[in-house]
Amino acid sequence: MQVPLLDLKAQYATIKDEVLAAVSEVLESQRCIGGPKVAELEEKIAVISECRFAVGVSSGTDAILNCLMSLGIGAGDEVITTPFTFFATVGCIVRTGAKAVFADINARTFNINPELIEPVVTEKTKAIMPVHLFGQMADMDPIMEIANKYNLAVIEDAAQSITSTYKGRKAGSMGTAGCFSFFPSKNLGGIGDGGMVVTNDEQLYERLFIMRNHGSKPKYYHKYIGGNFRLDAIQAAALLVKLPYLDKWSEGRRRNAAYYDKKFSGTFVQTPYVNSDCVSVYNQYCIRVPKRDEIAAHLREKNIGCEIYYPVPIHLQECFRYLGHKEGDFPEAERAAKEVLALPIYPELTDEMKDYIVDAILEAENI
Ligand SMILES: Cc1ncc(COP(=O)(O)O)c(C=O)c1O
């Protein structure tokens, strides 16, 4: 048997005609950038995220960058975030000229530990950027409390967590703004790059809107120094086709997670912990195991796709050596980087496939 980490062809087969028709409509119209499809997608993402405003952008990375730039964050400022995330979170902070300051993660959820945020707040801190990792929202109440106490912006990196909830509140709706990625492997994935920023702040919305088109308003009169963060109509059209299926697909992921949880219960495999306040959308299902690398190699030998998110925590990345961090600075992030292993969780998995994966892992206990 062969089980890839993600099988986008299986998903595409179920919506192919709809996607082709939607793409063809855009091509016939030749409104290739922005336009009615992007506006419709913005409206619908705002609704499902329970936010007043949404701005379509070129990627999840550009969603974060646009947010930081629109909030006026730059040289001399500090932004507190997690060292256990995809590079883009921190790369964007640093690209604005601001300094990334880390707070270690909670060992169970992999998300930033709110108790470690306040001790690193300084006079220069302008924002907190929690990341809702693997599909589960960070512990937002204490994060918002700290933000309110010190008057800080909160940018939710919800790239992996569209529609997931915390105490019934949607990802992206609790902070100053939320950022989504439509990278093809995301729960709502495009047919290329795309992203979106959501917010309830009208002034910020106007800035985000202008900033995504080189900061110009009106055309050729530049209010701010922005960028080309525009979203292609073809992406919006494909995403509009997929959007009605999103909840069903996330439910399929949750069903698969429950299946794995049950099969791994009482074994050496540590399954993902979901906070009782949260509903996860399981963009990833990451187990923790000893001898992770050996187990990953064993799975690959059996034609089972798996991945390590993330093998090197951000504070130990070569490009951030100048920050002066060393091994031991953020021990939970470092330990997670050594133990996590993402298994196939996509909704089209069959029970037979899941059993094959579970058996392969359990037989690797004494590898
Ligand atoms: C946590 C996180 N932040 C940001 C991004 C960046 O999104 P994109 O790849 O759409 O630029 C990703 C994408 O993988 C991500 O996982």
Short mmCIF file of C-alpha atoms and ligand atoms in Angstrom, two decimals:
data_model
loop_
_atom_site.label_atom_id
_atom_site.label_comp_id
_atom_site.label_asym_id
_atom_site.label_seq_id
_atom_site.Cartn_x
_atom_site.Cartn_y
_atom_site.Cartn_z
CA MET A 1 0.00 0.00 0.00
CA GLN A 2 1.05 3.62 -0.58
CA VAL A 3 -0.23 6.47 1.56
CA PRO A 4 1.05 9.96 0.79
CA LEU A 5 1.19 12.61 3.51
CA LEU A 6 -1.44 14.53 1.56
CA ASP A 7 -3.35 13.49 -1.54
CA LEU A 8 -4.61 16.61 -3.28
CA LYS A 9 -5.46 14.59 -6.39
CA ALA A 10 -8.10 12.70 -4.40
CA GLN A 11 -9.71 15.99 -3.38
CA TYR A 12 -9.44 17.47 -6.88
CA ALA A 13 -11.20 14.46 -8.40
CA THR A 14 -14.33 15.34 -6.39
CA ILE A 15 -14.51 18.99 -7.54
CA LYS A 16 -12.67 19.00 -10.86
CA ASP A 17 -15.61 20.11 -13.04
CA GLU A 18 -16.51 22.95 -10.69
CA VAL A 19 -12.92 24.20 -10.50
CA LEU A 20 -12.44 24.07 -14.26
CA ALA A 21 -15.69 25.97 -14.83
CA ALA A 22 -14.74 28.64 -12.28
CA VAL A 23 -11.24 29.07 -13.71
CA SER A 24 -12.64 29.23 -17.22
CA GLU A 25 -15.07 31.97 -16.14
CA VAL A 26 -12.14 34.07 -14.91
CA LEU A 27 -10.21 33.46 -18.12
CA GLU A 28 -13.19 34.46 -20.24
CA SER A 29 -13.62 37.64 -18.20
CA GLN A 30 -9.87 38.42 -18.25
CA ARG A 31 -10.28 40.09 -14.85
CA CYS A 32 -7.18 38.26 -13.63
CA ILE A 33 -6.19 40.29 -10.56
CA GLY A 34 -8.66 41.45 -7.92
CA GLY A 35 -12.20 41.98 -9.23
CA PRO A 36 -15.52 40.40 -8.27
CA LYS A 37 -14.20 36.91 -7.39
CA VAL A 38 -11.71 38.35 -4.90
CA ALA A 39 -14.39 40.63 -3.41
CA GLU A 40 -16.80 37.69 -3.05
CA LEU A 41 -14.14 35.55 -1.39
CA GLU A 42 -13.30 38.39 1.02
CA GLU A 43 -16.94 38.74 1.98
CA LYS A 44 -17.34 35.01 2.59
CA ILE A 45 -14.09 34.56 4.54
CA ALA A 46 -15.07 37.53 6.74
CA VAL A 47 -18.41 35.82 7.46
CA ILE A 48 -16.98 32.38 8.31
CA SER A 49 -14.28 34.02 10.45
CA GLU A 50 -16.87 36.17 12.25
CA CYS A 51 -14.98 39.35 11.36
CA ARG A 52 -16.22 42.59 9.82
CA PHE A 53 -13.49 42.92 7.18
CA ALA A 54 -11.20 40.77 5.03
CA VAL A 55 -8.45 41.65 2.55
CA GLY A 56 -7.29 39.06 0.02
CA VAL A 57 -3.54 38.92 -0.44
CA SER A 58 -0.92 37.00 -2.38
CA SER A 59 0.06 34.48 0.35
CA GLY A 60 -0.07 33.78 4.06
CA THR A 61 3.38 35.31 4.30
CA ASP A 62 2.16 38.53 2.68
CA ALA A 63 -0.88 38.53 4.98
CA ILE A 64 1.49 38.71 7.97
CA LEU A 65 3.81 41.23 6.32
CA ASN A 66 0.93 43.47 5.27
CA CYS A 67 -0.45 43.35 8.84
CA LEU A 68 2.85 44.32 10.41
CA MET A 69 3.41 47.12 7.88
CA SER A 70 -0.16 48.40 8.22
CA LEU A 71 0.25 48.52 12.00
CA GLY A 72 3.37 50.66 11.47
CA ILE A 73 5.70 48.11 13.05
CA GLY A 74 9.35 48.49 12.06
CA ALA A 75 12.86 49.33 13.20
CA GLY A 76 13.21 49.75 16.97
CA ASP A 77 10.06 47.71 17.70
CA GLU A 78 9.78 44.23 19.20
CA VAL A 79 7.21 41.54 18.41
CA ILE A 80 6.78 38.55 20.72
CA THR A 81 6.14 35.20 19.08
CA THR A 82 6.82 31.48 19.28
CA PRO A 83 10.08 29.80 18.29
CA PHE A 84 8.14 26.72 17.11
CA THR A 85 6.47 27.76 13.87
CA PHE A 86 6.94 27.92 10.14
CA PHE A 87 9.69 30.36 9.15
CA ALA A 88 7.29 32.93 7.63
CA THR A 89 5.96 34.06 11.04
CA VAL A 90 9.35 35.27 12.18
CA GLY A 91 10.77 36.09 8.73
CA CYS A 92 8.06 38.74 8.30
CA ILE A 93 8.72 40.35 11.68
CA VAL A 94 12.41 40.67 10.88
CA ARG A 95 11.81 41.93 7.33
CA THR A 96 9.97 44.98 8.74
CA GLY A 97 13.11 45.86 10.69
CA ALA A 98 11.54 44.87 14.02
CA LYS A 99 13.11 42.41 16.45
CA ALA A 100 11.55 38.99 17.01
CA VAL A 101 11.41 38.10 20.71
CA PHE A 102 10.53 34.54 21.62
CA ALA A 103 8.44 32.94 24.36
CA ASP A 104 8.62 29.15 24.60
CA ILE A 105 5.69 26.86 23.86
CA ASN A 106 3.31 24.86 26.00
CA ALA A 107 4.60 21.27 25.74
CA ARG A 108 1.14 19.81 25.23
CA THR A 109 -0.39 22.14 22.63
CA PHE A 110 2.82 23.25 20.84
CA ASN A 111 1.44 26.81 21.01
CA ILE A 112 3.04 29.82 22.70
CA ASN A 113 2.86 29.60 26.50
CA PRO A 114 1.08 32.79 27.68
CA GLU A 115 2.84 32.62 31.07
CA LEU A 116 6.16 33.24 29.33
CA ILE A 117 5.00 36.29 27.37
CA GLU A 118 4.73 38.97 30.09
CA PRO A 119 8.32 38.49 31.34
CA VAL A 120 9.65 39.44 27.87
CA VAL A 121 7.45 42.51 27.34
CA THR A 122 9.59 45.66 27.17
CA GLU A 123 8.99 49.33 26.33
CA LYS A 124 9.74 48.43 22.73
CA THR A 125 7.13 45.67 22.44
CA LYS A 126 4.45 46.59 19.90
CA ALA A 127 2.70 43.31 19.23
CA ILE A 128 2.24 39.67 20.14
CA MET A 129 1.98 37.17 17.31
CA PRO A 130 0.54 33.86 18.52
CA VAL A 131 0.53 31.05 15.95
CA HIS A 132 -2.41 28.64 15.92
CA LEU A 133 -0.26 25.65 15.13
CA PHE A 134 -1.40 22.46 13.40
CA GLY A 135 -5.07 23.55 13.47
CA GLN A 136 -5.51 24.44 17.14
CA MET A 137 -5.81 28.00 18.46
CA ALA A 138 -3.37 29.31 21.05
CA ASP A 139 -4.62 30.09 24.57
CA MET A 140 -6.04 33.48 23.57
CA ASP A 141 -7.67 34.81 26.78
CA PRO A 142 -4.43 35.31 28.74
CA ILE A 143 -2.71 36.57 25.57
CA MET A 144 -5.42 39.22 25.08
CA GLU A 145 -5.18 40.15 28.77
CA ILE A 146 -1.46 40.87 28.44
CA ALA A 147 -2.04 42.75 25.17
CA ASN A 148 -4.70 44.93 26.77
CA LYS A 149 -2.55 45.58 29.85
CA TYR A 150 0.40 46.82 27.75
CA ASN A 151 -1.60 48.21 24.81
CA LEU A 152 -0.14 45.78 22.28
CA ALA A 153 -1.55 44.63 18.95
CA VAL A 154 -2.25 40.92 18.56
CA ILE A 155 -1.68 39.41 15.12
CA GLU A 156 -3.03 35.87 14.95
CA ASP A 157 -1.00 33.71 12.59
CA ALA A 158 -3.92 31.47 11.69
CA ALA A 159 -2.29 30.17 8.49
CA GLN A 160 -2.96 26.57 9.58
CA SER A 161 -6.23 27.13 11.43
CA ILE A 162 -8.99 28.70 9.38
CA THR A 163 -12.41 28.14 11.11
CA SER A 164 -10.91 26.54 14.21
CA THR A 165 -12.32 27.87 17.48
CA TYR A 166 -11.35 28.87 21.04
CA LYS A 167 -14.24 29.12 23.51
CA GLY A 168 -16.52 29.33 20.48
CA ARG A 169 -14.59 32.25 18.91
CA LYS A 170 -13.17 31.84 15.42
CA ALA A 171 -9.47 31.92 14.55
CA GLY A 172 -8.54 35.41 13.43
CA SER A 173 -11.45 37.13 15.20
CA MET A 174 -9.98 37.62 18.68
CA GLY A 175 -6.85 39.67 18.03
CA THR A 176 -6.30 42.93 16.18
CA ALA A 177 -6.08 40.92 12.95
CA GLY A 178 -5.82 37.32 11.75
CA CYS A 179 -3.80 35.93 8.85
CA PHE A 180 -4.75 32.95 6.70
CA SER A 181 -2.78 31.03 4.09
CA PHE A 182 -4.34 29.36 1.07
CA PHE A 183 -1.19 27.40 0.24
CA PRO A 184 -2.45 24.20 -1.46
CA SER A 185 -1.73 21.98 1.59
CA LYS A 186 -3.87 24.10 3.90
CA ASN A 187 -7.42 22.99 4.82
CA LEU A 188 -8.67 25.63 2.39
CA GLY A 189 -5.97 25.48 -0.26
CA GLY A 190 -5.85 27.28 -3.59
CA ILE A 191 -4.37 26.17 -6.89
CA GLY A 192 -1.29 28.24 -6.12
CA ASP A 193 -0.41 30.84 -3.51
CA GLY A 194 -2.93 33.03 -1.74
CA GLY A 195 -3.80 34.46 1.65
CA MET A 196 -6.20 36.71 3.56
CA VAL A 197 -6.18 39.12 6.48
CA VAL A 198 -9.30 39.49 8.63
CA THR A 199 -9.98 42.23 11.16
CA ASN A 200 -12.75 44.06 13.01
CA ASP A 201 -10.82 47.34 12.96
CA GLU A 202 -12.06 49.56 10.14
CA GLN A 203 -9.02 51.85 10.12
CA LEU A 204 -6.66 48.90 9.94
CA TYR A 205 -8.78 47.40 7.14
CA GLU A 206 -8.38 50.56 5.08
CA ARG A 207 -4.62 50.50 5.56
CA LEU A 208 -4.37 46.79 4.68
CA PHE A 209 -6.41 47.45 1.55
CA ILE A 210 -4.19 50.31 0.40
CA MET A 211 -0.94 48.66 1.50
CA ARG A 212 -1.54 45.57 -0.65
CA ASN A 213 -1.33 47.76 -3.76
CA HIS A 214 1.88 49.68 -3.08
CA GLY A 215 0.14 51.95 -0.58
CA SER A 216 -1.53 53.96 -3.32
CA LYS A 217 -4.81 55.85 -2.97
CA PRO A 218 -5.88 57.12 -5.41
CA LYS A 219 -3.89 55.29 -8.08
CA TYR A 220 -0.34 56.64 -8.46
CA TYR A 221 -0.64 58.72 -5.27
CA HIS A 222 1.22 56.81 -2.59
CA LYS A 223 0.02 57.30 0.94
CA TYR A 224 2.25 54.54 2.36
CA ILE A 225 5.18 52.45 1.17
CA GLY A 226 3.33 49.21 0.53
CA GLY A 227 3.93 46.21 -1.68
CA ASN A 228 2.36 44.05 -4.35
CA PHE A 229 0.31 41.83 -2.07
CA ARG A 230 -2.60 41.37 -4.51
CA LEU A 231 -4.62 38.15 -4.84
CA ASP A 232 -5.19 36.59 -8.28
CA ALA A 233 -8.81 36.16 -9.38
CA ILE A 234 -8.10 32.59 -10.46
CA GLN A 235 -7.14 31.70 -6.88
CA ALA A 236 -10.26 33.37 -5.51
CA ALA A 237 -12.40 31.48 -8.03
CA ALA A 238 -10.93 28.09 -7.04
CA LEU A 239 -11.20 28.92 -3.34
CA LEU A 240 -14.86 29.90 -3.77
CA VAL A 241 -15.48 26.43 -5.22
CA LYS A 242 -13.78 24.76 -2.28
CA LEU A 243 -15.21 26.93 0.50
CA PRO A 244 -18.62 25.16 0.79
CA TYR A 245 -16.76 21.86 1.40
CA LEU A 246 -14.41 23.21 4.07
CA ASP A 247 -16.44 22.19 7.13
CA LYS A 248 -17.04 18.70 5.75
CA TRP A 249 -13.31 18.30 5.05
CA SER A 250 -12.37 19.54 8.53
CA GLU A 251 -14.91 17.14 10.02
CA GLY A 252 -13.23 14.32 8.04
CA ARG A 253 -9.88 15.32 9.52
CA ARG A 254 -11.36 15.31 13.03
CA ARG A 255 -12.86 11.86 12.40
CA ASN A 256 -9.46 10.56 11.27
CA ALA A 257 -7.81 12.11 14.34
CA ALA A 258 -10.33 10.42 16.65
CA TYR A 259 -9.64 7.10 14.89
CA TYR A 260 -5.87 7.44 15.40
CA ASP A 261 -6.34 8.66 19.00
CA LYS A 262 -8.27 5.51 19.82
CA LYS A 263 -5.83 3.15 18.11
CA PHE A 264 -2.79 4.74 19.77
CA SER A 265 -4.37 4.95 23.21
CA GLY A 266 -2.28 3.06 25.79
CA THR A 267 0.69 2.70 23.40
CA PHE A 268 4.08 4.47 23.35
CA VAL A 269 2.71 7.04 20.89
CA GLN A 270 1.78 10.42 22.34
CA THR A 271 -1.21 11.71 20.40
CA PRO A 272 -2.00 15.42 19.88
CA TYR A 273 -3.56 17.15 22.87
CA VAL A 274 -6.54 19.36 22.15
CA ASN A 275 -7.44 21.87 24.83
CA SER A 276 -11.08 21.43 25.95
CA ASP A 277 -11.70 25.10 25.02
CA CYS A 278 -10.69 24.42 21.41
CA VAL A 279 -12.00 22.74 18.30
CA SER A 280 -9.03 21.81 16.10
CA VAL A 281 -9.22 21.64 12.32
CA TYR A 282 -6.17 19.33 12.26
CA ASN A 283 -4.19 20.86 9.44
CA GLN A 284 -1.61 18.45 10.82
CA TYR A 285 -1.86 15.43 13.13
CA CYS A 286 1.47 15.45 14.94
CA ILE A 287 2.38 12.60 17.26
CA ARG A 288 5.37 12.63 19.62
CA VAL A 289 7.56 9.57 19.68
CA PRO A 290 11.02 8.63 20.93
CA LYS A 291 13.44 7.65 18.14
CA ARG A 292 11.39 9.83 15.83
CA ASP A 293 13.87 9.79 12.95
CA GLU A 294 14.07 5.99 12.93
CA ILE A 295 10.29 5.71 12.99
CA ALA A 296 9.98 8.23 10.13
CA ALA A 297 12.48 6.22 8.08
CA HIS A 298 10.51 3.03 8.82
CA LEU A 299 7.27 4.66 7.62
CA ARG A 300 8.91 5.90 4.44
CA GLU A 301 10.21 2.39 3.76
CA LYS A 302 6.60 1.24 3.94
CA ASN A 303 5.56 3.98 1.46
CA ILE A 304 3.83 6.05 4.12
CA GLY A 305 4.25 9.80 3.82
CA CYS A 306 5.18 11.65 7.00
CA GLU A 307 6.88 14.95 7.78
CA ILE A 308 8.72 16.74 10.54
CA TYR A 309 7.14 20.09 11.37
CA TYR A 310 9.64 21.56 12.31
CA PRO A 311 13.10 20.02 12.61
CA VAL A 312 14.89 23.22 13.70
CA PRO A 313 13.20 25.74 16.02
CA ILE A 314 13.39 29.28 14.71
CA HIS A 315 15.81 30.64 17.34
CA LEU A 316 18.40 28.07 16.20
CA GLN A 317 18.09 28.80 12.47
CA GLU A 318 21.35 29.84 10.84
CA CYS A 319 19.97 33.17 9.60
CA PHE A 320 19.03 34.19 13.16
CA ARG A 321 22.40 33.38 14.69
CA TYR A 322 22.99 37.11 15.12
CA LEU A 323 20.22 37.15 17.77
CA GLY A 324 22.63 35.24 20.00
CA HIS A 325 20.34 32.39 21.02
CA LYS A 326 21.75 29.01 21.96
CA GLU A 327 20.48 25.50 22.54
CA GLY A 328 18.61 25.37 25.84
CA ASP A 329 17.04 28.84 25.52
CA PHE A 330 13.58 27.45 24.60
CA PRO A 331 13.69 23.84 25.78
CA GLU A 332 10.09 22.88 24.96
CA ALA A 333 10.39 24.07 21.37
CA GLU A 334 13.70 22.22 21.07
CA ARG A 335 12.23 19.02 22.53
CA ALA A 336 9.21 19.22 20.21
CA ALA A 337 11.53 19.64 17.22
CA LYS A 338 13.18 16.33 18.14
CA GLU A 339 9.99 14.35 18.78
CA VAL A 340 7.17 15.49 16.46
CA LEU A 341 6.04 13.53 13.45
CA ALA A 342 3.09 14.48 11.23
CA LEU A 343 1.00 11.62 9.88
CA PRO A 344 -1.42 11.63 6.93
CA ILE A 345 -4.71 13.15 8.14
CA TYR A 346 -6.41 14.30 4.92
CA PRO A 347 -10.16 13.59 4.80
CA GLU A 348 -10.04 11.08 1.94
CA LEU A 349 -7.99 8.54 3.99
CA THR A 350 -9.70 5.16 4.30
CA ASP A 351 -9.81 3.05 7.47
CA GLU A 352 -7.59 0.54 5.69
CA MET A 353 -4.95 3.23 5.11
CA LYS A 354 -5.12 4.42 8.71
CA ASP A 355 -4.79 0.85 10.00
CA TYR A 356 -1.75 0.34 7.77
CA ILE A 357 -0.16 3.48 9.25
CA VAL A 358 -1.02 2.58 12.85
CA ASP A 359 0.38 -0.95 12.45
CA ALA A 360 3.58 0.38 10.88
CA ILE A 361 4.15 2.73 13.82
CA LEU A 362 3.31 0.23 16.52
CA GLU A 363 5.63 -2.40 15.03
CA ALA A 364 8.41 0.22 15.16
CA GLU A 365 8.25 0.57 18.97
CA ASN A 366 11.49 -1.30 19.57
CA ILE A 367 13.25 -0.18 16.44
C1 LIG B 1 2.25 29.06 10.64
C2 LIG B 1 2.40 29.58 9.24
N1 LIG B 1 2.57 30.89 9.05
C3 LIG B 1 2.69 31.42 7.82
C4 LIG B 1 2.69 30.63 6.70
C5 LIG B 1 2.91 31.25 5.37
O1 LIG B 1 1.90 31.01 4.44
P1 LIG B 1 2.22 30.96 2.86
O2 LIG B 1 2.96 29.71 2.58
O3 LIG B 1 0.85 31.00 2.25
O4 LIG B 1 3.01 32.17 2.55
C6 LIG B 1 2.52 29.25 6.84
C7 LIG B 1 2.49 28.38 5.65
O5 LIG B 1 2.90 27.26 5.63
C8 LIG B 1 2.38 28.71 8.13
O6 LIG B 1 2.23 27.39 8.32
#
